Coordinates of C-alpha atoms and ligand atoms in Angstrom, one line a residue:
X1 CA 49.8 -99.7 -14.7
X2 CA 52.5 -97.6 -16.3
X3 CA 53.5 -94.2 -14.9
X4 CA 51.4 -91.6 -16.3
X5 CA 52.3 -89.1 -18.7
X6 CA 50.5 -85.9 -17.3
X7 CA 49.2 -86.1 -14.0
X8 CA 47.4 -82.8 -12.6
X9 CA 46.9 -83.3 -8.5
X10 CA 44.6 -81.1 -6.8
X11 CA 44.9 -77.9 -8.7
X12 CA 43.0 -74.8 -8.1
X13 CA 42.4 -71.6 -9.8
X14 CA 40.2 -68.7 -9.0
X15 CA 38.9 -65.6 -10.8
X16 CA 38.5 -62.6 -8.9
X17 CA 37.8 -64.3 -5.9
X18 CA 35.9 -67.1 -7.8
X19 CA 37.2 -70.4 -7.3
X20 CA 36.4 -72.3 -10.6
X21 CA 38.7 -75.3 -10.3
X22 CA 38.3 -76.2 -6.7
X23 CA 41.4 -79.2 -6.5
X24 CA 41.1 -81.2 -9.7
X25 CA 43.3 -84.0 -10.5
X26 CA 43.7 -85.4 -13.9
X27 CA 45.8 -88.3 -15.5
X28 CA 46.8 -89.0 -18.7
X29 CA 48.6 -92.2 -20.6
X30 CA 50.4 -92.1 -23.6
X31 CA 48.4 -93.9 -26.1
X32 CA 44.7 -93.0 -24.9
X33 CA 42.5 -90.9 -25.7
X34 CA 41.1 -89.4 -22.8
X35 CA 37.8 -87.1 -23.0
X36 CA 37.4 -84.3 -20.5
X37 CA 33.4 -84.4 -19.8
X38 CA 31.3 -81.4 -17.9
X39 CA 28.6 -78.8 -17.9
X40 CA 29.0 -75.4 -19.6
X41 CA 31.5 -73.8 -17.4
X42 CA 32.5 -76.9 -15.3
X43 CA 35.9 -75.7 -15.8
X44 CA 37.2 -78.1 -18.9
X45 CA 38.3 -75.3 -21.2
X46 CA 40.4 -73.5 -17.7
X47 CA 42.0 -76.9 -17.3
X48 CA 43.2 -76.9 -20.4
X49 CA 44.8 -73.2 -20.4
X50 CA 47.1 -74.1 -17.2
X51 CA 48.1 -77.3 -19.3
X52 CA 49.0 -74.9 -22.5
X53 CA 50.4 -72.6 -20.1
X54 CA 48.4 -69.7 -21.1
X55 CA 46.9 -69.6 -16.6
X56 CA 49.0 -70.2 -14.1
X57 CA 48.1 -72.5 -11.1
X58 CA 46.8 -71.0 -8.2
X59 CA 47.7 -73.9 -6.1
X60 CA 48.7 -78.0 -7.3
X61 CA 51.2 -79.6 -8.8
X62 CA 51.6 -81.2 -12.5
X63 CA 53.7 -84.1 -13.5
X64 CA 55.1 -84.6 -16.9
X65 CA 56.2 -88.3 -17.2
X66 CA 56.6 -88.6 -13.6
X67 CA 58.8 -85.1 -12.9
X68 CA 56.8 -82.4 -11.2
X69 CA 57.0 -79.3 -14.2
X70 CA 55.4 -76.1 -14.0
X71 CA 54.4 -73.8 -16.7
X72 CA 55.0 -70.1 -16.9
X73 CA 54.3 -69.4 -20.6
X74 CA 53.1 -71.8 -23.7
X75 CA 56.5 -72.4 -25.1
X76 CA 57.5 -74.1 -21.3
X77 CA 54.4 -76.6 -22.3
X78 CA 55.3 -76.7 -25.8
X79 CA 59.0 -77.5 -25.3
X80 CA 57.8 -80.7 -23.0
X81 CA 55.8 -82.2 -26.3
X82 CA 52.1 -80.6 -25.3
X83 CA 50.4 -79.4 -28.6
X84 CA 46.9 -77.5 -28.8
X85 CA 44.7 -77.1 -31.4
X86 CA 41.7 -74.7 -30.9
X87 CA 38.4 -74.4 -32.1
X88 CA 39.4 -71.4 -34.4
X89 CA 41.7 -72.4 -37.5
X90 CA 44.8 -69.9 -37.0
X91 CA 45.6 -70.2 -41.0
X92 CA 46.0 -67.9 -43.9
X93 CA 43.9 -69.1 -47.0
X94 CA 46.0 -67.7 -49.1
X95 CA 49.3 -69.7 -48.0
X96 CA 49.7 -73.3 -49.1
X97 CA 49.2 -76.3 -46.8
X98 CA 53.0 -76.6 -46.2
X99 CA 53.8 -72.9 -46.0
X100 CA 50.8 -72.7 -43.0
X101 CA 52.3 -76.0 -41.3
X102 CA 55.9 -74.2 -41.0
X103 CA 54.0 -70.6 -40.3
X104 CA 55.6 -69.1 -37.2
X105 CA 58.0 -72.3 -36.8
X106 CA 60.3 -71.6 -40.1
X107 CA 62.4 -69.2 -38.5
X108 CA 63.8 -70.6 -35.5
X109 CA 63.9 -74.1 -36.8
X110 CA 65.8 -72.7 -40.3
X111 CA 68.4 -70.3 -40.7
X112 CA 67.5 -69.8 -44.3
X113 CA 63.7 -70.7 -45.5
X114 CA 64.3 -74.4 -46.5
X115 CA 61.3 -75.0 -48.8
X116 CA 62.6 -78.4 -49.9
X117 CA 62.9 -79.6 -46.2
X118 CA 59.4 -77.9 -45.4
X119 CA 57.3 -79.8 -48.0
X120 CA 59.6 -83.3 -46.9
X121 CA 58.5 -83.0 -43.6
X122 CA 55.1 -81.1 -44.2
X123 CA 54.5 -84.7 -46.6
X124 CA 55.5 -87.2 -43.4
X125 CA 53.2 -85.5 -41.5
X126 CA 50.5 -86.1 -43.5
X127 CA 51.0 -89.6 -44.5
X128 CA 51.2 -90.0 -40.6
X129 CA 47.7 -88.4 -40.3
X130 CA 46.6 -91.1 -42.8
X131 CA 46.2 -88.0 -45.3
X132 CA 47.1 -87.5 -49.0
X133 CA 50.5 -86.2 -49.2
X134 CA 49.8 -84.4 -52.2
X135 CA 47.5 -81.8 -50.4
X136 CA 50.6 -80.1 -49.5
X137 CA 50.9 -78.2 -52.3
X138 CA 47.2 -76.8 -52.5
X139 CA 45.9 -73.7 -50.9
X140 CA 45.0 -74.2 -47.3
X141 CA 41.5 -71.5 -47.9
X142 CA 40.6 -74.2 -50.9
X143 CA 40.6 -77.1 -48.2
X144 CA 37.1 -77.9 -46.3
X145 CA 37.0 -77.1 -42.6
X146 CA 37.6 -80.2 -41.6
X147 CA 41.0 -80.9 -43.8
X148 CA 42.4 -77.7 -42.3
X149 CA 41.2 -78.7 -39.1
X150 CA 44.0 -81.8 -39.9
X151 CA 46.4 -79.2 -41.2
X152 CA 46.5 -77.7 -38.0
X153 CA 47.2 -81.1 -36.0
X154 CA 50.2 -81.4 -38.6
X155 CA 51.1 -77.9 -37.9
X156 CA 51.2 -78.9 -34.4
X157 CA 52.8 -82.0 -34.6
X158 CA 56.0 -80.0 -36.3
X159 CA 57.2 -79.8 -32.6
X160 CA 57.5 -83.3 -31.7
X161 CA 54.2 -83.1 -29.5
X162 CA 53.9 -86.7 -27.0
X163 CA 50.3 -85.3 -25.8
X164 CA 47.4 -83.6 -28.2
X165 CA 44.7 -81.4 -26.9
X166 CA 41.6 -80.7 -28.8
X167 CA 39.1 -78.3 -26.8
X168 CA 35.9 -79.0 -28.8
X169 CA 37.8 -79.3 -32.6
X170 CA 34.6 -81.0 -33.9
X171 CA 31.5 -78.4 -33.2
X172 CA 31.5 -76.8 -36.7
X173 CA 32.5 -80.2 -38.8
X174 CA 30.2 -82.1 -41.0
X175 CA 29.8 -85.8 -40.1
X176 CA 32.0 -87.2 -42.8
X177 CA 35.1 -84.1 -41.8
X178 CA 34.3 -85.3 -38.0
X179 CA 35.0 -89.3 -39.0
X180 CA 38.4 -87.6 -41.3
X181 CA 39.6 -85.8 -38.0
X182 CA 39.2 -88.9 -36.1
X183 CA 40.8 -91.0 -38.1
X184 CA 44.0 -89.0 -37.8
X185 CA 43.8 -88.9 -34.7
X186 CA 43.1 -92.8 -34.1
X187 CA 46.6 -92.5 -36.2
X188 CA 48.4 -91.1 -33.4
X189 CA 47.0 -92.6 -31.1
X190 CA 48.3 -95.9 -32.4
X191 CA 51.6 -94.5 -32.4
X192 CA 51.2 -93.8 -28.8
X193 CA 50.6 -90.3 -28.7
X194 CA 47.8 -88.9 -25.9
X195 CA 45.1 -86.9 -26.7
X196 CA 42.8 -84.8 -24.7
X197 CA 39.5 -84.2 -26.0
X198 CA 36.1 -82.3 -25.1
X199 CA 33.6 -82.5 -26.9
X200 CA 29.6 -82.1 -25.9
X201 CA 28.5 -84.6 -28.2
X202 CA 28.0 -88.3 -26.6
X203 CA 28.2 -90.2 -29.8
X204 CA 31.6 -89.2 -30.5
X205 CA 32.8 -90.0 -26.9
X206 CA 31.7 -93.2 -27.3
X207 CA 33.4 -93.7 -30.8
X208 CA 36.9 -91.9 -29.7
X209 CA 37.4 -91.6 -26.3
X210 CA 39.3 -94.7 -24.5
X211 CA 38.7 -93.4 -20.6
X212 CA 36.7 -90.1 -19.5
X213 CA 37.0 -88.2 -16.8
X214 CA 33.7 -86.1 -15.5
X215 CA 33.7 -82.8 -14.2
X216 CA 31.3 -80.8 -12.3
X217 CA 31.7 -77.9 -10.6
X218 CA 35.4 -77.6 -10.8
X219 CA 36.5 -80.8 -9.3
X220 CA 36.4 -84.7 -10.6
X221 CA 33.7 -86.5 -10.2
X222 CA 35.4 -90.0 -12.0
X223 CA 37.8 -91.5 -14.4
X224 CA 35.7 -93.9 -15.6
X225 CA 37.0 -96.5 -19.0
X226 CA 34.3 -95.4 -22.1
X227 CA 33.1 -98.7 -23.3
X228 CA 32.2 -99.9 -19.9
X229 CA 30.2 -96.8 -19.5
X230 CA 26.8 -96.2 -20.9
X231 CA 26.5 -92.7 -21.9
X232 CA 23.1 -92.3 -19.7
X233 CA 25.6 -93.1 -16.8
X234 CA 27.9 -89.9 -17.7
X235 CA 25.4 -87.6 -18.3
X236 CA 24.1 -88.6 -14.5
X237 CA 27.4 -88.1 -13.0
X238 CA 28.0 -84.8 -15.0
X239 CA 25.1 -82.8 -14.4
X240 CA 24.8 -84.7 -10.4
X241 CA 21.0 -86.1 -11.4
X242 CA 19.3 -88.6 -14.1
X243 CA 18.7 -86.6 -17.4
X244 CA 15.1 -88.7 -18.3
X245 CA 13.6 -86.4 -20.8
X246 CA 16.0 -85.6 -23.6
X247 CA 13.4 -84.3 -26.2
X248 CA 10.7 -82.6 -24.4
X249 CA 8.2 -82.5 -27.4
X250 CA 5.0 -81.1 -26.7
X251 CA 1.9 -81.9 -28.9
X252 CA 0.7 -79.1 -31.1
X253 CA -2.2 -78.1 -34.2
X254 CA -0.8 -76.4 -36.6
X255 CA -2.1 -73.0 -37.2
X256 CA -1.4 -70.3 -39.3
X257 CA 1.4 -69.9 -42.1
X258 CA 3.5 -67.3 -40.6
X259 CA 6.6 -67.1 -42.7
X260 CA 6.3 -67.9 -46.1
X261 CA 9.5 -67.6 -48.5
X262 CA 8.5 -67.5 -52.7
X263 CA 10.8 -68.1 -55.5
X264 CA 14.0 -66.7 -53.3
X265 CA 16.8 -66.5 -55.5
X266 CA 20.4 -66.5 -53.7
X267 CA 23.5 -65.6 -56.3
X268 CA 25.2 -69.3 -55.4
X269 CA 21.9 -71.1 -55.4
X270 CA 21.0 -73.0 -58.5
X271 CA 17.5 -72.0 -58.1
X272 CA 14.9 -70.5 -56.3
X273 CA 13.9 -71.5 -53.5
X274 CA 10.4 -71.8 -51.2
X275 CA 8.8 -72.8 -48.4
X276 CA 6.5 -72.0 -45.5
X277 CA 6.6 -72.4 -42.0
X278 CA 3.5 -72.4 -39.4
X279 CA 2.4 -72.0 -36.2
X280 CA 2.2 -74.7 -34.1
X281 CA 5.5 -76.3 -35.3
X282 CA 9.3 -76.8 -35.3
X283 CA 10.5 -76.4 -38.3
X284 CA 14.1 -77.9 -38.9
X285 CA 16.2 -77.9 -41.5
X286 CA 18.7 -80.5 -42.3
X287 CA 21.7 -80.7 -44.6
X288 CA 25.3 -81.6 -44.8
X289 CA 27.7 -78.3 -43.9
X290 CA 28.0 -75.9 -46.5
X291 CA 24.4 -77.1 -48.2
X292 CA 23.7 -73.7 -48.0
X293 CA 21.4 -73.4 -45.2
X294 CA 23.1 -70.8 -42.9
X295 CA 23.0 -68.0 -46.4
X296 CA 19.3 -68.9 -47.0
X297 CA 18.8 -67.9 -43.3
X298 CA 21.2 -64.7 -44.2
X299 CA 19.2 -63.8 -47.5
X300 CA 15.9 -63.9 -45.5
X301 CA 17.3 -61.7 -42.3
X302 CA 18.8 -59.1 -45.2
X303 CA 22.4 -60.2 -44.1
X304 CA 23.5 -61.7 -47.5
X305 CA 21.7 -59.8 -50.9
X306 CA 19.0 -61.8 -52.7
X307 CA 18.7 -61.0 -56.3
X308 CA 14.9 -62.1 -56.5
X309 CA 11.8 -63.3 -54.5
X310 CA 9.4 -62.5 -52.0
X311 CA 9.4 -62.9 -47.5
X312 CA 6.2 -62.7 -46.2
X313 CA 5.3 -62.5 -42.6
X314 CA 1.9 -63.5 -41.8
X315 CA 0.4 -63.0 -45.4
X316 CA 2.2 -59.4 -45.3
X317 CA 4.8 -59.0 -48.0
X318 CA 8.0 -57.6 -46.3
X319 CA 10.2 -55.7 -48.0
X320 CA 13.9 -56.7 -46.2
X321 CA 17.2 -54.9 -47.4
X322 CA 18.7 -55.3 -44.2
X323 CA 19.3 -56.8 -40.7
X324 CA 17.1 -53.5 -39.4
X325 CA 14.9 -54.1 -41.7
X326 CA 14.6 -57.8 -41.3
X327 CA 14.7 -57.1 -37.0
X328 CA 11.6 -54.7 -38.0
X329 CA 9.8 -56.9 -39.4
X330 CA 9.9 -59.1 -36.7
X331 CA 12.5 -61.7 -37.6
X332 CA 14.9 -62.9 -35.0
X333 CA 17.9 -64.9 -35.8
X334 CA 20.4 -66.4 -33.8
X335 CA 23.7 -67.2 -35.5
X336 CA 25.7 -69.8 -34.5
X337 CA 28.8 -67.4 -34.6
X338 CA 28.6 -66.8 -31.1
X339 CA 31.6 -64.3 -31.3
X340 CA 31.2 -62.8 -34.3
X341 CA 27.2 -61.7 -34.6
X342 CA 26.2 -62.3 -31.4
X343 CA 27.9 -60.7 -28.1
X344 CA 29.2 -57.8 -27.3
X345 CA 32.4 -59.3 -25.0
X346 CA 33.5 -56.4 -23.5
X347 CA 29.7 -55.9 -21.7
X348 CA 27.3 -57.5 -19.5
X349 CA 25.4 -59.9 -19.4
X350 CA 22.4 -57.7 -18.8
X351 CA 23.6 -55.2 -21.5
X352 CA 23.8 -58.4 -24.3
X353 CA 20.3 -60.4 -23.3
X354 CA 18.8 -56.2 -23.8
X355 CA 20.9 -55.2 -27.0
X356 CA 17.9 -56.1 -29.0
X357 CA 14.9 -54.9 -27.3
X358 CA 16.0 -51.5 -25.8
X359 CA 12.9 -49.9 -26.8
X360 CA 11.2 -51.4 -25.4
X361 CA 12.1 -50.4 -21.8
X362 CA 12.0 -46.7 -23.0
X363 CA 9.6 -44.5 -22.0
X364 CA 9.2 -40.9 -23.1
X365 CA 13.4 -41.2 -24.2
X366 CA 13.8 -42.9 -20.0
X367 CA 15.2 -46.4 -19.6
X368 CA 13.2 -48.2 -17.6
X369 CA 16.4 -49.5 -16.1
X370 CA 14.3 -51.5 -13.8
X371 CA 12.8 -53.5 -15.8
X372 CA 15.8 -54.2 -17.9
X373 CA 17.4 -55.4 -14.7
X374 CA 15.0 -57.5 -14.2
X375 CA 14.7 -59.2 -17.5
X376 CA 18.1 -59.5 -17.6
X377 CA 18.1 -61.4 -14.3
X378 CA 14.9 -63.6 -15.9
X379 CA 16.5 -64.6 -18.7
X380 CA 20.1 -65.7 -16.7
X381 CA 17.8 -67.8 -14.6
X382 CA 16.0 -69.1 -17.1
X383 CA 18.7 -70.3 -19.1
X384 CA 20.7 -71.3 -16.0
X385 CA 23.0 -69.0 -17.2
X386 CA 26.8 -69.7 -14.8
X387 CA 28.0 -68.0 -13.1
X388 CA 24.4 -66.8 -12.7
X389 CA 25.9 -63.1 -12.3
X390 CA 24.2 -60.7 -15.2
X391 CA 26.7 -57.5 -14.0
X392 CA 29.1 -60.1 -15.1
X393 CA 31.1 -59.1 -18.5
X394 CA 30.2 -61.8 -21.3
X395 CA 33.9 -62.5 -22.5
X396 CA 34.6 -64.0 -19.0
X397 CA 31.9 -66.9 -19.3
X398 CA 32.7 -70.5 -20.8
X399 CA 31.9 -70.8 -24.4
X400 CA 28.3 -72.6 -24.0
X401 CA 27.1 -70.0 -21.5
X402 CA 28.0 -67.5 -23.9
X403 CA 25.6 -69.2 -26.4
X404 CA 23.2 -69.2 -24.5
X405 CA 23.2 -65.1 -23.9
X406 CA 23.0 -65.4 -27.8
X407 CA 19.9 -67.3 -27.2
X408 CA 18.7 -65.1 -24.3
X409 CA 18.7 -61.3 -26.5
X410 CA 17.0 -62.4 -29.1
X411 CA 14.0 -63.9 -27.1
X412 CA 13.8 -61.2 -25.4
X413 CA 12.4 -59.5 -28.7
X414 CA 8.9 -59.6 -29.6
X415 CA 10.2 -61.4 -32.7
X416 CA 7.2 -63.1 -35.0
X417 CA 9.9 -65.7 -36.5
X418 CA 12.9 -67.0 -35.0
X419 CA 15.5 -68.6 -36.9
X420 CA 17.9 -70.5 -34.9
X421 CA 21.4 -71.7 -36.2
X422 CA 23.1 -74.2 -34.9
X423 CA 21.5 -73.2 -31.0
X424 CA 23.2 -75.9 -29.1
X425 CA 26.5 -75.9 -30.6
X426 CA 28.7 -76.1 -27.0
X427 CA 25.6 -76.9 -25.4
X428 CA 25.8 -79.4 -22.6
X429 CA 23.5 -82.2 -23.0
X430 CA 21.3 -80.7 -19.7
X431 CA 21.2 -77.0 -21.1
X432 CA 20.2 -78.2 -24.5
X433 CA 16.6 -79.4 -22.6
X434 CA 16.4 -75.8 -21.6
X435 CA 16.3 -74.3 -25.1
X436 CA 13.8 -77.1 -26.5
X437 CA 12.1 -75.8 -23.7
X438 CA 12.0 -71.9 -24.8
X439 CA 11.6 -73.2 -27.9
X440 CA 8.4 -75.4 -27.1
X441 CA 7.4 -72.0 -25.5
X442 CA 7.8 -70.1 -28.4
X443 CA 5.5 -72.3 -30.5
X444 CA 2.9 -71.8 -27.4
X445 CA 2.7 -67.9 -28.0
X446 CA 1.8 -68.0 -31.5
X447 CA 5.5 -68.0 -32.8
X448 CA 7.3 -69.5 -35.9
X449 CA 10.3 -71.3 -34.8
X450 CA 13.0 -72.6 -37.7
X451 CA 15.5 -74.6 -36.4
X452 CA 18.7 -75.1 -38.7
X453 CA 20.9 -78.3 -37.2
X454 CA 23.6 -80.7 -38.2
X455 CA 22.4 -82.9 -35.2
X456 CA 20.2 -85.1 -36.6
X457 CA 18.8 -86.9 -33.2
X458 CA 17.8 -83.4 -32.4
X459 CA 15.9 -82.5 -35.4
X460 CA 14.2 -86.0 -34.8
X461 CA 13.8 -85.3 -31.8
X462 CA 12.2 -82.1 -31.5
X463 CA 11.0 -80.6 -34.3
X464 CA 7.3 -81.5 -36.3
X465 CA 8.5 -81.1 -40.4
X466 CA 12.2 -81.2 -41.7
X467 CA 13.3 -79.4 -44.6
X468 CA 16.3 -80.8 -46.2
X469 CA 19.0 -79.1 -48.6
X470 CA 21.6 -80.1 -50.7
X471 CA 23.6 -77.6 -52.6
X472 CA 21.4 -75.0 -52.4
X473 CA 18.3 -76.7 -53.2
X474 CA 15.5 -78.0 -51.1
X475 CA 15.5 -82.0 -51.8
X476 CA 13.2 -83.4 -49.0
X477 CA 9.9 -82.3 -46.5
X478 CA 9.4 -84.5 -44.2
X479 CA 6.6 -84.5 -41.2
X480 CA 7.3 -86.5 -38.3
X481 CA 6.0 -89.8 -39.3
X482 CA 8.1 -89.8 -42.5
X483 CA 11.4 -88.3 -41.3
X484 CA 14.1 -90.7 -40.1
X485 CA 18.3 -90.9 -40.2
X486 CA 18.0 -92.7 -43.5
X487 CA 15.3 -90.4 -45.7
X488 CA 17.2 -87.4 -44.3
X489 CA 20.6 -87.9 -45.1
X490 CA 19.6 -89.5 -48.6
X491 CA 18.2 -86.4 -49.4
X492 CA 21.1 -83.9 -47.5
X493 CA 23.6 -86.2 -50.2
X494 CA 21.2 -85.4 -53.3
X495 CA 19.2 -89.1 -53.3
X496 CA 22.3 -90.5 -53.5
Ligands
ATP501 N1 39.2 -65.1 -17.4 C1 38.2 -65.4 -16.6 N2 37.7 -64.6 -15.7 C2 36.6 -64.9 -15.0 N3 36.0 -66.1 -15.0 C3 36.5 -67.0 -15.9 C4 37.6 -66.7 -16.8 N4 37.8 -67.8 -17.5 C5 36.8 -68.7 -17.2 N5 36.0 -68.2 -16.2 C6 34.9 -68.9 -15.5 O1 35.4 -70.2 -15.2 C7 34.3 -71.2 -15.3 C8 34.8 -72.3 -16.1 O2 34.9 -71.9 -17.5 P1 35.4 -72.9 -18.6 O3 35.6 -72.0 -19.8 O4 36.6 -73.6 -18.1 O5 34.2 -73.9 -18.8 P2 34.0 -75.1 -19.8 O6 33.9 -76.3 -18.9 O7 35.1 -75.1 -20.8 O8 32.6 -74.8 -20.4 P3 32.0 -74.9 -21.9 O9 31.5 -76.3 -22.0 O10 30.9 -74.0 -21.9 O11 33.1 -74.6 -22.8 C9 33.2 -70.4 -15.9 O12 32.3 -70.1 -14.9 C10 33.7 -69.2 -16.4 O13 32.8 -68.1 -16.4
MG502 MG1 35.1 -74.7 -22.9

């Protein structure tokens, strides 16, 4: 075997006195792509910063094609040829494809703004990415996700990168943006770049990834090659125990119809739009990104206006202006921007799982402070929240174990309806059990539960009718017996 091109030996790193990588060694060839593997806060994402130079090493040593480097800052891992995309795009809309590519690399690579140069280059890169050229010209904000997700591989390809690392670039792409991205990147890797890449999702391990290694708990468990591997196999050495119940689906009657939404008319929809969901079921709906299910979940929770139509909430007409009003009236709904809607970073644990139920530990103006504790402390256990610490300020947990505080506030509500979107984006396949699990739960107390996913196995999986939309319309029901791949995404692409 050749020399490696990265090779990580025993390397630690500890915060506050908490060791989270506890002696990991990685290695890395030119010309593979090699998926990083692990439970929410196994320590993937950390990995990555010492690699990108953003942490330092507490103790270990890294080799770049067989010379021990060490990394103070990001440009001493940029200058070797590392490049990192990251989950959020780092573009202006406004600028054109080209312009973003150069952004923040025009000056020191060009005395004076060489447009003519730019757009040469911005082409080659990519026709390398088995991309039109021609999108060069057009305004990044006009581009799909998923494009600009390429434009920023191109942008980081401007410095002569030899290795690519993609922290979870696929969790908020559509399936046909996911097979785009990974064409460009089966591009380079013919050309014998490396790539790192984590991503929760087995499927597109098995369809990218050329070796895996498995994390848990800070340290390697195995470098193991993918296609020799079934994906049952990594699962068991990731979370240290065989995974046998994926879709814990519990059997139900259906009761009462607890939400019911008439004739809702959203300003981009092409018309109105209704349905009902009961007690007793999982209701899902399906549909390609940008179908328009996240602003139907907005118009209903009084986030987005609605220019017509009625929400009713156990027969009782509600009258919803806003979140407040929508929170009132005993909706719940947990976004799938984590960051954005959901957490307070700066604050605990404790304080986040309670944001939304506060009165309810108050008693003549007194915080019960008690029982917050200890419903804070219910809910970390519960979800299996890590590090299990609820005094613990959100912005230092891993991405999924944020989510899953997300999840945590809002059932701590005494919600009648719960829309969930997108709940186990950056889920690890064990967690994800856990919410079907509070979700099953949810449906035993008497609650409506909506469930809005791009994963279609889950949907399957879990829930007992599927709604499906296509540009702002509703073009499929399906119960359980009917529902499959097939009938879903027919309807998701408009019958066609
Ligand atoms: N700056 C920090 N301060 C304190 N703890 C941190 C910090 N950054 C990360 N951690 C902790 O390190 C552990 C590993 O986190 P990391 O983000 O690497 O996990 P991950 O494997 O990327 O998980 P996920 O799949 O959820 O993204 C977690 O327990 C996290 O809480
Ligand atoms: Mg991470």
């Amino acid at each position: 075997m050749s020399e490696p091109l990265l090779q990580v030996i025993q390397v630690k790193k500890s915060f506050s006195g908490t060791e989270v990588l506890k002696g990991l060694d990685l290695d890395v060839e030119a010309g593979e792509v090699h998926v990083l593997l692990g439970e929410n806060g196994a320590g993937k994402s950390t990995l990555i910063k010492m690699l990108t130079g953003a942490y330092s090493m507490d103790e270990g040593e890294m080799y770049w094609q067989g010379e021990k480097v060490t990394f103070e800052t990001p440009s001493d891992s940029m200058n070797v040829g590392i490049a990192t995309i990251y989950q959020e795009l780092n573009m202006i809309p406004e600028l054109k494809v080209y312009e973003n590519i150069f952004l923040g690399n025009e000056r020191h690579r060009f005395s004076m703004l060489n447009r003519k140069h730019m757009k040469r280059k911005a082409r080659e890169l990519l026709i390398r990415l088995g991309q039109n050229p021609d999108l060069i010209e057009k305004r990044t904000g006009s581009l799909g996700i998923g494009l600009q997700q390429i434009i920023e591989i191109a942008k980081a390809l401007t410095t002569d990168a030899k290795l690519l690392i993609m922290d979870e670039p696929t969790s908020s792409l559509s399936g046909t943006e996911v097979e785009q991205l990974f064409a460009s990147v089966k591009e380079l890797r013919k050309e014998g770049l490396a790539i790192i890449f984590i991503s929760h999702r087995l499927e597109e391990i098995k369809e990218l990834g050329d070796r895996v290694t498995i994390l848990r708990d800070g340290l390697k468990v195995e470098t193991l090659p993918v296609k020799e591997t079934i994906s049952d196999k990594m699962v068991e050495l990731m979370v240290g125990r065989t995974l046998n119940e994926k879709f814990p689906k519990i059997e139900s009657e259906r009761g009462k119809e607890g939400l019911r939404v008439d004739g809702l008319q959203i300003a981009m929809y092409p018309e109105p739009l209704s349905f009902s969901a009961y007690q007793g079921e999982i209701l899902g709906l399906a549909g390609l990104v940008g179908a328009g299910r996240t602003e139907l979940a907005r118009a209903i929770f009084g986030a987005d206006p609605k220019t017509q139509g009625s929400i009713s909430i156990f027969g009782q007409e509600m009258t919803i202006n806003s979140p407040k009003d929508a929170i009132q009236a005993g909706l719940a709904f947990i976004t799938e921007d984590r960051k954005g809607e959901g957490l307070v970073l700066g604050q605990t644990l404790r304080f986040n799982i309670n944001l939304g139920s506060l009165f309810k530990y108050k008693q003549a103006g007194v915080l019960k402070k008690r029982a917050l504790y200890k419903n804070g402390e219910h809910y970390v256990q519960e979800l299996n929240i890590q590090p299990a610490k609820a005094g613990m300020k959100a912005r230092f947990l891993s991405g999924g174990n944020q989510q899953k505080v997300v999840i945590a506030k809002w059932l701590s509500t005494d919600a009648e309806v719960f829309i969930f979107d997108e709940p186990t984006r950056g889920i690890d396949v064990g967690a994800k059990v856990e919410v079907y699990r509070l979700m099953n739960e949810l449906i035993e107390k008497g609650k409506i539960v909506v469930v809005i996913s791009s994963e279609l196995p889950e949907l399957l999986g879990m829930c007992d009718r599927i709604l499906v939309m296509h540009e702002g319309t509703l073009t499929g029901d399906f119960d359980r017996e009917t529902a499959s791949q097939e009938r879903i995404m027919r309807a998701a692409t408009g019958g066609k």
